[in-house]
mmCIF file of C-alpha atoms in Angstrom:
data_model
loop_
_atom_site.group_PDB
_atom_site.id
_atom_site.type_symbol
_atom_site.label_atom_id
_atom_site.label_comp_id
_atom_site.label_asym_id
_atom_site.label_seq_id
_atom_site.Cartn_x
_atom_site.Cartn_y
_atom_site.Cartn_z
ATOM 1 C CA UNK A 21 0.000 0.000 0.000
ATOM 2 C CA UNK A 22 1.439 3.446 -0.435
ATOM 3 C CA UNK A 23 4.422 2.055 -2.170
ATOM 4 C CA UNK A 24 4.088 5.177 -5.364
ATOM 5 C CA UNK A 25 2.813 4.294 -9.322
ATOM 6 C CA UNK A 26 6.091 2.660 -10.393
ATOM 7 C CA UNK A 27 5.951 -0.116 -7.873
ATOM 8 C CA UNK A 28 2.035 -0.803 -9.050
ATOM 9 C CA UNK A 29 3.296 -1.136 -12.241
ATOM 10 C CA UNK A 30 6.284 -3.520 -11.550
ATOM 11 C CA UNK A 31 3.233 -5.440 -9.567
ATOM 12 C CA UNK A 32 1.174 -5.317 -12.697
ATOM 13 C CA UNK A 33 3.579 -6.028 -15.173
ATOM 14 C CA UNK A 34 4.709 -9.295 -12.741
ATOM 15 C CA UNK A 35 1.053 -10.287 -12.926
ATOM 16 C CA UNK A 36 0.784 -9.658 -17.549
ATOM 17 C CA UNK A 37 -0.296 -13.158 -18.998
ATOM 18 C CA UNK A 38 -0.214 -11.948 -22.881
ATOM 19 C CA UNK A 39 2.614 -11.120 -24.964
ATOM 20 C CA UNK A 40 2.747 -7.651 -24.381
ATOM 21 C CA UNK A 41 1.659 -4.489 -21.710
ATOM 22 C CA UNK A 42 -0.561 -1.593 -22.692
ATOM 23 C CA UNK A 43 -0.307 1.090 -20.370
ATOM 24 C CA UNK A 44 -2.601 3.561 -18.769
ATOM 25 C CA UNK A 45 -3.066 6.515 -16.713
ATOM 26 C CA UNK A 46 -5.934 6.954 -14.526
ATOM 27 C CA UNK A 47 -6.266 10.210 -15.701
ATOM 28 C CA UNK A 48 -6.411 9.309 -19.493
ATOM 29 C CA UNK A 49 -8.972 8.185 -21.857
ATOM 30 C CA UNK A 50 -7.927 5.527 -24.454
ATOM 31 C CA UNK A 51 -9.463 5.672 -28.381
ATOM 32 C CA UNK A 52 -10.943 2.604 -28.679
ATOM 33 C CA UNK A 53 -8.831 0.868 -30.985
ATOM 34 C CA UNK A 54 -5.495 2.556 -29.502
ATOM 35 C CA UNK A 55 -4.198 -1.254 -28.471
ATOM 36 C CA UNK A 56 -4.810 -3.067 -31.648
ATOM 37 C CA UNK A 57 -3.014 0.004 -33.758
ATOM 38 C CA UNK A 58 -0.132 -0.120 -31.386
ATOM 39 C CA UNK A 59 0.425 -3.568 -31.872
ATOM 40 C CA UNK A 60 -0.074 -3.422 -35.569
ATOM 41 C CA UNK A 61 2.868 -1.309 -35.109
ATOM 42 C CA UNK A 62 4.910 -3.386 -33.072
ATOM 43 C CA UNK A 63 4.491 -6.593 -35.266
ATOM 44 C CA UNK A 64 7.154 -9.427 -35.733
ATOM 45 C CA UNK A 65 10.110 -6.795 -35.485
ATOM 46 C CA UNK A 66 12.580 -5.839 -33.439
ATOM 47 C CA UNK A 67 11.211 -3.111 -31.211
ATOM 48 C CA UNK A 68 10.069 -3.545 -27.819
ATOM 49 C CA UNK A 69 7.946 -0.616 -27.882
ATOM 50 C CA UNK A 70 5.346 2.006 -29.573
ATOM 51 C CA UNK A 71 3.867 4.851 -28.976
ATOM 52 C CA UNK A 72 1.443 7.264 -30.596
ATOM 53 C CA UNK A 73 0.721 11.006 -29.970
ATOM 54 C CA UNK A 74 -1.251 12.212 -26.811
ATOM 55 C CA UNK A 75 -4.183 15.029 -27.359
ATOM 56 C CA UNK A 76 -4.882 17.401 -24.766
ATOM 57 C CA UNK A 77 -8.870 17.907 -23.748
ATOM 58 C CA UNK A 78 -10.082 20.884 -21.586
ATOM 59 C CA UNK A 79 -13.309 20.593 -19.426
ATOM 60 C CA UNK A 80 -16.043 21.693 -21.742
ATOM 61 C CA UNK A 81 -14.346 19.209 -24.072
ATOM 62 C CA UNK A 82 -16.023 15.973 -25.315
ATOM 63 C CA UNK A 83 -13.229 14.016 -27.130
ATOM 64 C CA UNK A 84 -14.899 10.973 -29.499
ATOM 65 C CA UNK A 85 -13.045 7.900 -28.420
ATOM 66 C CA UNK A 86 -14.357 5.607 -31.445
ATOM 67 C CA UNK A 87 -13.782 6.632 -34.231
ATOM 68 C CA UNK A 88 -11.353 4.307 -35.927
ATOM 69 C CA UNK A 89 -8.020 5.135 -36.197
ATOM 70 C CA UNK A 90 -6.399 5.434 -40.136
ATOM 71 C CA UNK A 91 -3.301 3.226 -40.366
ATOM 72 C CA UNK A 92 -0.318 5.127 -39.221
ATOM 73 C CA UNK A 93 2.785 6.308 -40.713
ATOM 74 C CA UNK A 94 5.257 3.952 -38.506
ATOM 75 C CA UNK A 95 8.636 5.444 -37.769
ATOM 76 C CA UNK A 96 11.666 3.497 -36.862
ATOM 77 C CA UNK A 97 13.666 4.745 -33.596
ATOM 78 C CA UNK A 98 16.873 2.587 -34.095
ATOM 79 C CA UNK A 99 18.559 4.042 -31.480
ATOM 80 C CA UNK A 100 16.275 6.074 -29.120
ATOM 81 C CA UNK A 101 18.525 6.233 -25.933
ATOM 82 C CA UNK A 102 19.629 9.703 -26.715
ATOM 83 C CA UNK A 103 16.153 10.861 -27.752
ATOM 84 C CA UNK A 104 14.453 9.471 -24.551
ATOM 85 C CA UNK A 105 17.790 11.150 -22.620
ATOM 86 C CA UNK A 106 16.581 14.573 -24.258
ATOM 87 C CA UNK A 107 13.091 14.297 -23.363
ATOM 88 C CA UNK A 108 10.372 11.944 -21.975
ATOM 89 C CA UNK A 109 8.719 10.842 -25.217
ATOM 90 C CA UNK A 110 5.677 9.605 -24.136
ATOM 91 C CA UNK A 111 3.493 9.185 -21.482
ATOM 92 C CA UNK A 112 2.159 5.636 -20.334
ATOM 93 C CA UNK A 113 -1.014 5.798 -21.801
ATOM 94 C CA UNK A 114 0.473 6.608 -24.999
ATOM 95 C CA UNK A 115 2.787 3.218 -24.939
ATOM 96 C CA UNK A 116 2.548 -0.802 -25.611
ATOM 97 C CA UNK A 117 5.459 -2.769 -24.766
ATOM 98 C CA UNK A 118 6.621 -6.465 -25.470
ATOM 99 C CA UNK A 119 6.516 -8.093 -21.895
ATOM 100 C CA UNK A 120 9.450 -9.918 -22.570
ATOM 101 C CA UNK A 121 11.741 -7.130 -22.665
ATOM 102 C CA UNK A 122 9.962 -5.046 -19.988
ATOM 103 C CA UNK A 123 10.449 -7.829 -17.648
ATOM 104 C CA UNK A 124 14.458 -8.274 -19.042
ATOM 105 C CA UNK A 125 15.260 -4.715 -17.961
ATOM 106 C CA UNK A 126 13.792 -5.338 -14.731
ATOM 107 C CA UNK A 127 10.568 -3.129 -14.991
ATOM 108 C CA UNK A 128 10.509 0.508 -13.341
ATOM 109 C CA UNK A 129 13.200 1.543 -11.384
ATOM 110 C CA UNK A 130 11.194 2.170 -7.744
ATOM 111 C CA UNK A 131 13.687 4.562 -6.698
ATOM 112 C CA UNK A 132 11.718 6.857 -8.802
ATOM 113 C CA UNK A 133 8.306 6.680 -6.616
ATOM 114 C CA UNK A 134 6.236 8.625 -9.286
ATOM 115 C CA UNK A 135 6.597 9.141 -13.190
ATOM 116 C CA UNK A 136 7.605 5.392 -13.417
ATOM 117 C CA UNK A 137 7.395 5.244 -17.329
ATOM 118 C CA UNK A 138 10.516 7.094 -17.550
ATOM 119 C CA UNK A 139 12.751 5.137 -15.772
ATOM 120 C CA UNK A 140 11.541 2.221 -17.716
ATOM 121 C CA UNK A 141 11.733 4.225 -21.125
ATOM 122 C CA UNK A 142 15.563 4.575 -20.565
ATOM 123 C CA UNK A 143 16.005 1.037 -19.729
ATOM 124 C CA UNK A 144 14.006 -0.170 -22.922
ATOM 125 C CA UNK A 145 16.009 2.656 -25.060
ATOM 126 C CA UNK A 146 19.505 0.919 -24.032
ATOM 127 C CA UNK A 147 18.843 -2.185 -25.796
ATOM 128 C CA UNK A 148 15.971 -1.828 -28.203
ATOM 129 C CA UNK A 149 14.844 -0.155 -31.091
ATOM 130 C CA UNK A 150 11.498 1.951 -30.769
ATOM 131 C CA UNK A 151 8.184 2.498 -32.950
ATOM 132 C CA UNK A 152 6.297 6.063 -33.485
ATOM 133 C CA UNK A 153 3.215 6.341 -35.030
ATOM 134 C CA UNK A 154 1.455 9.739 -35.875
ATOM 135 C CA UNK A 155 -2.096 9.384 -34.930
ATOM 136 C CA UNK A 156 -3.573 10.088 -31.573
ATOM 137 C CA UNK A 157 -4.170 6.503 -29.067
ATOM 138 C CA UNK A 158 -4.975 8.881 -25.821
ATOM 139 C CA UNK A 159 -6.609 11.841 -24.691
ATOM 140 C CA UNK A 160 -4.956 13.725 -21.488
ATOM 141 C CA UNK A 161 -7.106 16.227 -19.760
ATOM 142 C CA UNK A 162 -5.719 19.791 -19.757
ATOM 143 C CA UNK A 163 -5.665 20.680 -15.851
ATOM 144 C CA UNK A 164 -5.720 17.912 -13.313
ATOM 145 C CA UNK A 165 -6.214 19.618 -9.487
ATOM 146 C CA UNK A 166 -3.657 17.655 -6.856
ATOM 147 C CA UNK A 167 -2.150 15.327 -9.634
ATOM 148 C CA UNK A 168 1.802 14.275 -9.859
ATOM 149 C CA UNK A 169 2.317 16.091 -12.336
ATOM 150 C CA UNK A 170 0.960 19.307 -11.745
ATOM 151 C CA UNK A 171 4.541 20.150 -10.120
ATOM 152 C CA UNK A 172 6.793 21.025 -13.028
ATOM 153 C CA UNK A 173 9.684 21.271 -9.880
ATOM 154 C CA UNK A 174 8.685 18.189 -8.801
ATOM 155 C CA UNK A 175 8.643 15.890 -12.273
ATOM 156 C CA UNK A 176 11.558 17.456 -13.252
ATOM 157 C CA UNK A 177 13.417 15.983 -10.200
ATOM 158 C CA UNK A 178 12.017 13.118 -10.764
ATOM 159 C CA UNK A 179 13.187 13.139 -14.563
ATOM 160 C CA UNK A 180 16.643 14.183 -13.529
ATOM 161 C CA UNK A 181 17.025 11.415 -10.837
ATOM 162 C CA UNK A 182 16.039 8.429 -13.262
ATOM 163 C CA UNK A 183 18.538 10.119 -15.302
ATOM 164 C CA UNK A 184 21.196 10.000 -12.585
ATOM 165 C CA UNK A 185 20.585 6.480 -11.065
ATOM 166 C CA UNK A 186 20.196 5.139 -14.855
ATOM 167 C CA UNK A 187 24.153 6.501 -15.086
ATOM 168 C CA UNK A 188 25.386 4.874 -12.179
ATOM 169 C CA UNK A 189 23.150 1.717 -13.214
ATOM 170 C CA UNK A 190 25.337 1.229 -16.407
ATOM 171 C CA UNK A 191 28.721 2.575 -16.534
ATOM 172 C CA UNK A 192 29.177 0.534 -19.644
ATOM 173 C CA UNK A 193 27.418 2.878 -21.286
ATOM 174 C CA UNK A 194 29.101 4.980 -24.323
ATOM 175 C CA UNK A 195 30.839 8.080 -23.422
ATOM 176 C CA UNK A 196 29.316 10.490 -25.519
ATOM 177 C CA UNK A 197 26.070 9.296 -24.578
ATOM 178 C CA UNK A 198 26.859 10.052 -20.628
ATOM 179 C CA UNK A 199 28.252 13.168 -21.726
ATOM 180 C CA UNK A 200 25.277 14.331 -23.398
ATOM 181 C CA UNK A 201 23.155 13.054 -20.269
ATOM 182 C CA UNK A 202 25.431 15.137 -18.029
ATOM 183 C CA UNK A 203 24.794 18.120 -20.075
ATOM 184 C CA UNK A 204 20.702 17.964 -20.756
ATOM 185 C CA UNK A 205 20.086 17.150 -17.114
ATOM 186 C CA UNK A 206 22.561 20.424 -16.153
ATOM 187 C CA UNK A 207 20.893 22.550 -19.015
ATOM 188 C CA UNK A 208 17.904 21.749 -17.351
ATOM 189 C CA UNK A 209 18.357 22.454 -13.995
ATOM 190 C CA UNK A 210 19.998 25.989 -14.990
ATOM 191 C CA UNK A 211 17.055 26.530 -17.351
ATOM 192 C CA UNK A 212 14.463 25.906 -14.167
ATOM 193 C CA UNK A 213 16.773 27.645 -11.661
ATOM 194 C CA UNK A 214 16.893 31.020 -13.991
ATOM 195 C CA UNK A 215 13.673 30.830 -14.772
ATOM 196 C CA UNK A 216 11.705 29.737 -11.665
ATOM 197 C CA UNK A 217 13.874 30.703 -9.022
ATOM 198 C CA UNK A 218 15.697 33.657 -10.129
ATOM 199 C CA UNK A 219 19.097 32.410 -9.852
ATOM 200 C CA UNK A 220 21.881 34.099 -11.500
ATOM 201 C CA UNK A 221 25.668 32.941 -13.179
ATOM 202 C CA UNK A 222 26.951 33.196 -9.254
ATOM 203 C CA UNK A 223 24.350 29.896 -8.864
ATOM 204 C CA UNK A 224 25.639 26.147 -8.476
ATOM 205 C CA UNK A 225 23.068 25.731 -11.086
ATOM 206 C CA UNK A 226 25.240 27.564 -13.325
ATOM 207 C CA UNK A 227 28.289 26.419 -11.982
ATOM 208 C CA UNK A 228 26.698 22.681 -13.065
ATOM 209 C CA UNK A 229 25.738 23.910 -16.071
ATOM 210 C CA UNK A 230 28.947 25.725 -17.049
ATOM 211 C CA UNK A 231 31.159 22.275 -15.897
ATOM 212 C CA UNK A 232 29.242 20.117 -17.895
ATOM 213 C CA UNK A 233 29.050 21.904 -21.463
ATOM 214 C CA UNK A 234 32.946 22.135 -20.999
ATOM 215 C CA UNK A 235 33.321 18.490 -19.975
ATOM 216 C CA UNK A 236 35.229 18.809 -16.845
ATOM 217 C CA UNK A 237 32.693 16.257 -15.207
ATOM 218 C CA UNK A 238 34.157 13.075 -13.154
ATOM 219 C CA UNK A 239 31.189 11.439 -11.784
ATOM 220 C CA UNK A 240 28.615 11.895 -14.419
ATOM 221 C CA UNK A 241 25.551 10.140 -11.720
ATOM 222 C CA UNK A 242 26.965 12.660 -9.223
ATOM 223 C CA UNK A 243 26.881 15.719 -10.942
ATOM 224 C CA UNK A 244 23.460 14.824 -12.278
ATOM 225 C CA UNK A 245 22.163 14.599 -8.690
ATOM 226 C CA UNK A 246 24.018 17.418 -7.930
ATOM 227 C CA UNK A 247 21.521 18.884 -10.576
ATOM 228 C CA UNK A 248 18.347 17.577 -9.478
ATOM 229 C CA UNK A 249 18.897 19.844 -5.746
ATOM 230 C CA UNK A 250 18.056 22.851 -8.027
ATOM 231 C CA UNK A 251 14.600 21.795 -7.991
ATOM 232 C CA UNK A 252 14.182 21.673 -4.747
ATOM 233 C CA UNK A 253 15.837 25.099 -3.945
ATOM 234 C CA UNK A 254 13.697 27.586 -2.294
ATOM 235 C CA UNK A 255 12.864 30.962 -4.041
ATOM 236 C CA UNK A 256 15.658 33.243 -3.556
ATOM 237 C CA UNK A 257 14.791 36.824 -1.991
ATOM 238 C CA UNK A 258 15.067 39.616 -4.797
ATOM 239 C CA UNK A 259 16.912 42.661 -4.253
ATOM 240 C CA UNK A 260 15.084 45.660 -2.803
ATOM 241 C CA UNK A 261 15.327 47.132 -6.224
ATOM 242 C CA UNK A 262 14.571 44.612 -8.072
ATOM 243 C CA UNK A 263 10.952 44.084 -5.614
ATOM 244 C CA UNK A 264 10.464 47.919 -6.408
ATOM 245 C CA UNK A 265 10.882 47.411 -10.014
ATOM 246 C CA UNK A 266 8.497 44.460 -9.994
ATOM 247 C CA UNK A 267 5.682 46.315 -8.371
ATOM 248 C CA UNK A 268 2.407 46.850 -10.677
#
């Protein structure tokens, strides 16, 4: 009980008796045929996953769930670890897997309580190919009071510490593809820190930032959790001018 979304998935995806795992969030609503088009997708090749594109509903909105889908485009992700490193591609609900390989990479990574699909995207992206298809298989609403999500700080922490454990998970992996997950993860961070909190280039964020476009980065997990502290940062206090200056 209590345990967060990505170990009730691992649960679930222990418990599959088919061939493969469609996902889906609570919040989401699925068009109709969304699972047989995804698996059309997936068919006898190599890929371990697909995904299609997510359509965002407001309140007043009605959106019609059965009307078939066309045949999609289908395009080929040979290598989507740097993609998914870049940003999170999908959502569950937009996602069918081959339970085979979900269960070979060990499932979510429960570290990450919350926003278990991304943990689990990384993992696929190290050792399979992915499918896209260009039609919509979910509907997300718009605004969601009190969900996970809601917390842009808060996901991106989360983002940034799959990131980070996925690093120290598998030092095996290539160098320039650690490099570039040093630097997106520090981008990132100094992107949210200027932005949200106001920081300036006297910040660690920046510091972070600044180390890891240059390179000079030992302990790529490290300095990736290093990173994921700016979200959790409290709002700086502006100068006296700059309050004055604010005022309406």
């Amino acid at each position: 009980d209590n345990r967060g979304s990505a170990h009730a998935t691992n649960r679930g995806i222990e418990r599959a008796r088919y061939a493969f795992i469609k996902f889906v969030d609570a919040d989401d609503l699925l068009v109709h045929d969304a699972t047989a088009v995804l698996r059309a997708a997936l068919g006898a090749g190599p890929a371990c996953l697909a995904f299609g594109r997510a359509v965002a509903y407001g309140a007043a909105e009605t959106p019609v769930l059965d009307s078939p889908l066309p045949r999609a485009n289908e395009v080929g992700i040979e290598n989507p670890l740097r993609a998914a490193l870049k940003n999170s591609l999908f959502n569950p609900s937009q996602m069918m897997a081959r339970t085979a390989c979900v269960r070979a990479v060990g499932g979510c990574d429960e570290r990450i309580v919350h926003s278990q699909e991304y943990s689990l995207t990384l993992r696929l992206a190290r050792s399979w190919p992915f499918v896209r298809i260009d039609v919509p298989v979910t509907y997300r609403p718009r605004a969601v009071p009190g969900s996970l999500g809601s917390h842009n700080g808060r996901q991106l922490r989360r983002v940034t510490m799959a990131c980070a454990y996925f690093l120290r998970d598998h030092p095996d992996l290539p160098a320039d593809i650690a490099r570039f997950a040093v630097r997106r993860c520090a981008a990132r961070a100094w992107k949210f820190a200027r932005r949200e909190r106001g920081a300036g280039h006297l910040s660690r964020a920046f510091a972070l930032s600044l180390a890891a476009a240059f390179g000079v980065v030992r302990d790529g997990a490290a300095h990736i959790e290093a990173c994921a502290r700016a979200f959790d940062e409290p709002h700086p206090v502006a100068p006296r001018g700059a309050r004055a200056k604010a005022r309406p």
